PDB file of C-alpha atoms in Angstrom:
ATOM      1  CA  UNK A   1      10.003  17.143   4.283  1.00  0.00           C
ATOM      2  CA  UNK A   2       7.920  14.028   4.545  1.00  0.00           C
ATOM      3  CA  UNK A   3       6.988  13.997   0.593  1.00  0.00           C
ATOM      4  CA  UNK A   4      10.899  14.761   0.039  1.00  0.00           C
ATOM      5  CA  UNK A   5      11.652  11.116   1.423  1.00  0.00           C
ATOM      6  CA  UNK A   6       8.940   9.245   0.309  1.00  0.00           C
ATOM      7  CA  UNK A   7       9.844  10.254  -3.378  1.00  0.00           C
ATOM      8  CA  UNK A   8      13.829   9.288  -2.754  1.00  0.00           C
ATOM      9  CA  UNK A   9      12.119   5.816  -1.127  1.00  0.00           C
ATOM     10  CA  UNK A  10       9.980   5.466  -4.560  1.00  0.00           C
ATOM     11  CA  UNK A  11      12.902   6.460  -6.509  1.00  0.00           C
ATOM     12  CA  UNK A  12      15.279   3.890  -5.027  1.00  0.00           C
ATOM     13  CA  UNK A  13      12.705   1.225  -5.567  1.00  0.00           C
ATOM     14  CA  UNK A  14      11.556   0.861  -2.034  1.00  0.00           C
ATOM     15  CA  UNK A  15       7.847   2.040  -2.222  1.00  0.00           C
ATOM     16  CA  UNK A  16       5.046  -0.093  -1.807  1.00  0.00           C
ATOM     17  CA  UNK A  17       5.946  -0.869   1.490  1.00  0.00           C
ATOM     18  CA  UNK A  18       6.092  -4.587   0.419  1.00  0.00           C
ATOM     19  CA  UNK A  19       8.655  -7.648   1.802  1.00  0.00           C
ATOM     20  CA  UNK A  20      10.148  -8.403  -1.798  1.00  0.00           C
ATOM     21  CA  UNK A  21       8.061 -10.874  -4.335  1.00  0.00           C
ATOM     22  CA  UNK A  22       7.108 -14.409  -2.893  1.00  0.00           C
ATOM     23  CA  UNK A  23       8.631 -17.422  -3.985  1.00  0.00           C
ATOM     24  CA  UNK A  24       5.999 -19.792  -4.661  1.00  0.00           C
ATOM     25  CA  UNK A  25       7.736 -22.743  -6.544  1.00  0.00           C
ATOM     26  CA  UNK A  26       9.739 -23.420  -3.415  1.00  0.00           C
ATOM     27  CA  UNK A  27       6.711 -23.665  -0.831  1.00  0.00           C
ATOM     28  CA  UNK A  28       5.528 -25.635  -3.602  1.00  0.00           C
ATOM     29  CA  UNK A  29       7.862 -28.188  -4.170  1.00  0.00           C
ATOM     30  CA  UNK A  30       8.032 -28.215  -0.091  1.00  0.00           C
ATOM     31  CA  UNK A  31       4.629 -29.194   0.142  1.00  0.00           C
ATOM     32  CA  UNK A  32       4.653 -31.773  -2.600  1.00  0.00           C
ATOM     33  CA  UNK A  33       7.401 -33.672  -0.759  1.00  0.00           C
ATOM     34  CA  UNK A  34       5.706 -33.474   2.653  1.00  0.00           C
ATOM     35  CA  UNK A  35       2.386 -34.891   1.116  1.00  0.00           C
ATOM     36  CA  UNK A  36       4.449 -37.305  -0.829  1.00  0.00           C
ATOM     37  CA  UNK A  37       6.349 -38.323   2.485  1.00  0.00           C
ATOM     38  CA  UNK A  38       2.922 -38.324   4.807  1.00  0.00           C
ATOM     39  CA  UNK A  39       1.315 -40.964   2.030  1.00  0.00           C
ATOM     40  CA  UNK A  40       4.395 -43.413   2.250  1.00  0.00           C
ATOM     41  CA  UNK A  41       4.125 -43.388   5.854  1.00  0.00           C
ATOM     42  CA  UNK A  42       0.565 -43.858   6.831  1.00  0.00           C
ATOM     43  CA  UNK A  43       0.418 -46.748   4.168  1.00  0.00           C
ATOM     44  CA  UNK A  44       2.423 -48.412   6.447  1.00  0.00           C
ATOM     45  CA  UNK A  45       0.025 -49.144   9.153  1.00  0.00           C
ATOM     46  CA  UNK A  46      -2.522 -51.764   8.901  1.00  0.00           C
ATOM     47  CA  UNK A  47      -5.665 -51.004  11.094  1.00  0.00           C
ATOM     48  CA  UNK A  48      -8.383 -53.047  12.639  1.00  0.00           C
ATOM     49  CA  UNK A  49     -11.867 -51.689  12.382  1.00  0.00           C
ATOM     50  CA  UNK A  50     -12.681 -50.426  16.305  1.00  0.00           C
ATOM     51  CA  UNK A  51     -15.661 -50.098  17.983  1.00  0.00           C
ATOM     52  CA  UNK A  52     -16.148 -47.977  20.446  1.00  0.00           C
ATOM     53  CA  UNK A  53     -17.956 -50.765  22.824  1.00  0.00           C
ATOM     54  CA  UNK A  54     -15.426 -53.497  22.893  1.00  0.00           C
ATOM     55  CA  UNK A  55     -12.337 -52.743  25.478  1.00  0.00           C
ATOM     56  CA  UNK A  56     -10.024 -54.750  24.040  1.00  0.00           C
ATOM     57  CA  UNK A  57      -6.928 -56.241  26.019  1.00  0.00           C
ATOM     58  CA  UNK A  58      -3.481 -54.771  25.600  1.00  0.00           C
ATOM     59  CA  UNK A  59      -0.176 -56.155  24.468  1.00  0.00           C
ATOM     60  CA  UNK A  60       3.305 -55.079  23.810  1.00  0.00           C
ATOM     61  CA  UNK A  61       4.169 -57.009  21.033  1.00  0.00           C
ATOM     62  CA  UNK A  62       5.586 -54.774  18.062  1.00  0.00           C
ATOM     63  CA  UNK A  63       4.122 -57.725  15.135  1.00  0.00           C
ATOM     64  CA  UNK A  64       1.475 -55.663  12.579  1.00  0.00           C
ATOM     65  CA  UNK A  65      -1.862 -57.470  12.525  1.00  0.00           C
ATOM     66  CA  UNK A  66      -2.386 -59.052   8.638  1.00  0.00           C
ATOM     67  CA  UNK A  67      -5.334 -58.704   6.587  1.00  0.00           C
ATOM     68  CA  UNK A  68      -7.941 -60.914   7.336  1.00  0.00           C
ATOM     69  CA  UNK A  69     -11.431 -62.234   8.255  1.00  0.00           C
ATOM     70  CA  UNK A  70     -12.322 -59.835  11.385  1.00  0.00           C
ATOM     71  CA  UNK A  71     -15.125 -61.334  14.407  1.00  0.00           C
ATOM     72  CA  UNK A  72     -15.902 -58.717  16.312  1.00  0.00           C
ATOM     73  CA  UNK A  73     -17.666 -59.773  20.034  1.00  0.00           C
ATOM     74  CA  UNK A  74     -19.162 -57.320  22.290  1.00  0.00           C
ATOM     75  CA  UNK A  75     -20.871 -57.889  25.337  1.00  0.00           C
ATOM     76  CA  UNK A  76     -24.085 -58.402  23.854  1.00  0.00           C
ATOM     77  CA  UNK A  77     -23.443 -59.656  19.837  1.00  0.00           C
ATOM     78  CA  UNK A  78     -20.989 -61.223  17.521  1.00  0.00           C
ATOM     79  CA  UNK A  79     -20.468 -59.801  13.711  1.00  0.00           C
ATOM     80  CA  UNK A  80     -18.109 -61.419  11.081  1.00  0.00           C
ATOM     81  CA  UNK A  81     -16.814 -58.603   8.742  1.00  0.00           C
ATOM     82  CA  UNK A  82     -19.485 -55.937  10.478  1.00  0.00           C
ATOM     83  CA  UNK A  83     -22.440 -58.388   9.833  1.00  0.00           C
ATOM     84  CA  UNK A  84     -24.201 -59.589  13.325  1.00  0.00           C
ATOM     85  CA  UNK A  85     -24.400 -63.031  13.106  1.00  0.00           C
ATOM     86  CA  UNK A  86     -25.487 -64.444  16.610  1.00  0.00           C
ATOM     87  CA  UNK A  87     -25.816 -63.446  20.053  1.00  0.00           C
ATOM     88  CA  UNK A  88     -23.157 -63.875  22.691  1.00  0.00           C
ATOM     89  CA  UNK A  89     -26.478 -65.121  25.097  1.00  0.00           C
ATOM     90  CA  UNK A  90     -27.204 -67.565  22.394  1.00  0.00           C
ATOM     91  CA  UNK A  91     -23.513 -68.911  21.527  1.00  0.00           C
ATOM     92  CA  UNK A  92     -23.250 -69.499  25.335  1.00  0.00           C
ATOM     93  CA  UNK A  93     -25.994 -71.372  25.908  1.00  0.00           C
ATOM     94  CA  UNK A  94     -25.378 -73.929  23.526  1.00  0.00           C
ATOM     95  CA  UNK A  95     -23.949 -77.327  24.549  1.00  0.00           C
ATOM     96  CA  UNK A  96     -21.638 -77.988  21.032  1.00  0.00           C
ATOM     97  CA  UNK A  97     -18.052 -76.708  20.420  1.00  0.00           C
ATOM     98  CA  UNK A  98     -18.630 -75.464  17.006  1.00  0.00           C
ATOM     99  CA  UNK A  99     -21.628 -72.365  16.797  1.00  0.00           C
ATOM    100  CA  UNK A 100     -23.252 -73.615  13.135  1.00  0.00           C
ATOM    101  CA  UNK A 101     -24.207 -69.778  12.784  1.00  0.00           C
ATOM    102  CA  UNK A 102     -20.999 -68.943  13.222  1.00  0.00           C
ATOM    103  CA  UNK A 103     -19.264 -71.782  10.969  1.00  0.00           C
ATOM    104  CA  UNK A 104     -21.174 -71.262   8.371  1.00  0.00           C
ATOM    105  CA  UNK A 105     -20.929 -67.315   7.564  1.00  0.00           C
ATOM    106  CA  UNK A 106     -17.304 -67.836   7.810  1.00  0.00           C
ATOM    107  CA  UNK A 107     -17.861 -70.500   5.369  1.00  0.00           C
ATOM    108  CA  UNK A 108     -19.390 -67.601   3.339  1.00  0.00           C
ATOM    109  CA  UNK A 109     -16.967 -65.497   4.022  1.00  0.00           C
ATOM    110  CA  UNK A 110     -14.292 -68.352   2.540  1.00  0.00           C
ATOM    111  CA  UNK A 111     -16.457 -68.093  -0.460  1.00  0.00           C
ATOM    112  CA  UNK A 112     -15.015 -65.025  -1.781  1.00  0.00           C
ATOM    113  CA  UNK A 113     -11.022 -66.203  -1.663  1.00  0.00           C
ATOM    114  CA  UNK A 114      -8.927 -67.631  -4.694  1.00  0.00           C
ATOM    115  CA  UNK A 115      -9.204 -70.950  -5.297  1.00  0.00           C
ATOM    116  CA  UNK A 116      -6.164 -72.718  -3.668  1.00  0.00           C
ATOM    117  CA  UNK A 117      -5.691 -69.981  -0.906  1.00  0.00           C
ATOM    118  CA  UNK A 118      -7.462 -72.467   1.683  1.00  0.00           C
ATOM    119  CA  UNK A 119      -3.768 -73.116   3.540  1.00  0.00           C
ATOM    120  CA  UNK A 120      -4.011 -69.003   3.756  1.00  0.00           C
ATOM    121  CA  UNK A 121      -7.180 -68.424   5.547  1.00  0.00           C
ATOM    122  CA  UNK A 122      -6.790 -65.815   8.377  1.00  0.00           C
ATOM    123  CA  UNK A 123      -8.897 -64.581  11.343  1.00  0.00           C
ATOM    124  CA  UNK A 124      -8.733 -62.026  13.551  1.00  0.00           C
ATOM    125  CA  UNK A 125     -10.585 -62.683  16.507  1.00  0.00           C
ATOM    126  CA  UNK A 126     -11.719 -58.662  18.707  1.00  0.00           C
ATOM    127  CA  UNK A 127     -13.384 -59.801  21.567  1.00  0.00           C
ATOM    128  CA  UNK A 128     -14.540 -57.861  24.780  1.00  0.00           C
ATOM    129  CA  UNK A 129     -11.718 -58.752  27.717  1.00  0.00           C
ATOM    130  CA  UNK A 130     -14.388 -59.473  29.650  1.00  0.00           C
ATOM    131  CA  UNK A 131     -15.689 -62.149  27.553  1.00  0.00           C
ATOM    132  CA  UNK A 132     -16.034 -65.867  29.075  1.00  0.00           C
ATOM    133  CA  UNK A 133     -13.665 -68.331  28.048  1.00  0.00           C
ATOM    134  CA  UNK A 134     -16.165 -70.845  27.251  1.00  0.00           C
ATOM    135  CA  UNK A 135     -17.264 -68.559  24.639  1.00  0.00           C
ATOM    136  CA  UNK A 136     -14.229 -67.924  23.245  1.00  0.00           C
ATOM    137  CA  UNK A 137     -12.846 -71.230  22.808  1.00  0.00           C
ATOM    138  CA  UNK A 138     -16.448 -71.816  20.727  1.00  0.00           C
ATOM    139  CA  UNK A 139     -15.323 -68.961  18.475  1.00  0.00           C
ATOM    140  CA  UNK A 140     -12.315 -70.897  17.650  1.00  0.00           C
ATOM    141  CA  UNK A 141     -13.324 -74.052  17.217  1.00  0.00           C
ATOM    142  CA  UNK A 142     -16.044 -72.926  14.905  1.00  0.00           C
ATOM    143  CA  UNK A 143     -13.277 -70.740  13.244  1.00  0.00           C
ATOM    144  CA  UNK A 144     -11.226 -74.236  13.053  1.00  0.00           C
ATOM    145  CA  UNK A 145     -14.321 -75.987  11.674  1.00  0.00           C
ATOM    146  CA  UNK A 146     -14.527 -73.803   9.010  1.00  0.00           C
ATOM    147  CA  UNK A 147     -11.199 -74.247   8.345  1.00  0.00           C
ATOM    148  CA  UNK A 148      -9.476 -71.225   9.187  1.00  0.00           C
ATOM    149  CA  UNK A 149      -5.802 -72.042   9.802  1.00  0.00           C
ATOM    150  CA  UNK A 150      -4.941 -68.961  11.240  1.00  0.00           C
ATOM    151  CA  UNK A 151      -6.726 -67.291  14.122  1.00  0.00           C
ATOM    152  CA  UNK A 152      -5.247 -63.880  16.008  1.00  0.00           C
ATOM    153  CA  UNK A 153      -6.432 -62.122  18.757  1.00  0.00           C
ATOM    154  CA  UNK A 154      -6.500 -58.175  18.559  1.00  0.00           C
ATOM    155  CA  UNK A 155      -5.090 -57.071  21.495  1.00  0.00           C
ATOM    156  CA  UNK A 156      -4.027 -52.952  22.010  1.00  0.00           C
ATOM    157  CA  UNK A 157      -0.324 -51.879  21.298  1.00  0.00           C
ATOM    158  CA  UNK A 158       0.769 -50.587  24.259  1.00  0.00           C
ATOM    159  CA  UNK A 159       3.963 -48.879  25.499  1.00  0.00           C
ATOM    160  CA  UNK A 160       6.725 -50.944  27.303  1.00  0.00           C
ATOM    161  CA  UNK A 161       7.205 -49.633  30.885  1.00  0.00           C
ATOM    162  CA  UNK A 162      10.859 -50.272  31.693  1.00  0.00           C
ATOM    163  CA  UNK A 163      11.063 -49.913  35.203  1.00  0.00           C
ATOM    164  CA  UNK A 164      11.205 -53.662  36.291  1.00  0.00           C
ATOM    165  CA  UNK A 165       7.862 -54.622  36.843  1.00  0.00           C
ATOM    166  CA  UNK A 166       7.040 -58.185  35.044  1.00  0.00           C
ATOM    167  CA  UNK A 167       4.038 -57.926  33.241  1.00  0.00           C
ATOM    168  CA  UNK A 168       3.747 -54.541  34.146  1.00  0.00           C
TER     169      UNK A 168
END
């Protein structure tokens, strides 16, 4: 009895015990779109380089930070474009606005743009929150001295709480 219906089952075409032939070229073209799709989209986002020891200060401004000169300050150092330049003990301590460490690998820095693109020159200043004023307003003035038009601060995107706390 059992053989009798597995031979009708073979006989109509159902043996095998399969789920019908896969359609590959579908899942195919599926997949091209979605990694066509997911390459559009994270183009879109310009990112600062991070490190994991500077807590940086948050902000809820939607504006997408531009390509440019990145100082980096952590406790302890400051590095133009991932290159330590001078200490934060050091850039303290000193009784002039402009830090001539400082002024002059941006200078370097400058080096490398198009002639003509000095009314362009951007920096993007990532500094510890914690860092002292003082210290900061040498960072732009030497920024300023080496004339930088443009100086940012990187702050952290954060979500807007709507529940009617200012500066919440």
């Amino acid at each position: 009895m059992i053989r009798s219906g597995l031979k009708r089952h073979l006989r109509r075409g159902k043996g095998g015990g399969g789920h019908g032939p896969l359609a590959l070229i579908p899942m195919i073209d599926m997949l091209t779109i979605l990694v066509v799709y997911l390459l559009v989209h994270a183009a879109d986002m310009e990112m600062l380089p991070n490190s994991k020891n500077i807590s940086i200060p948050q902000s809820i401004s939607e504006q997408k930070p531009r390509e440019a000169t990145v100082i980096t300050v952590t406790r302890d150092m400051l590095y133009v474009n991932g290159a330590a330049i001078v200490s934060v003990a050091d850039l303290g301590a000193t009784d002039t606005q402009v830090s001539e460490p400082l002024r002059a690998a941006l200078d370097q820095q400058a080096a490398g743009l198009l002639p003509g693109s000095e009314a362009h020159r951007e920096v993007t200043v990532m500094a510890e929150k914690s860092l002292p004023y003082a210290v900061l307003r040498k960072i732009v003035a030497s920024s300023s001295a080496a004339e930088y038009t443009k100086v940012s601060l990187a702050v952290v995107e954060r979500e807007q709480t709507y529940n009617g706390q200012a500066g919440a």
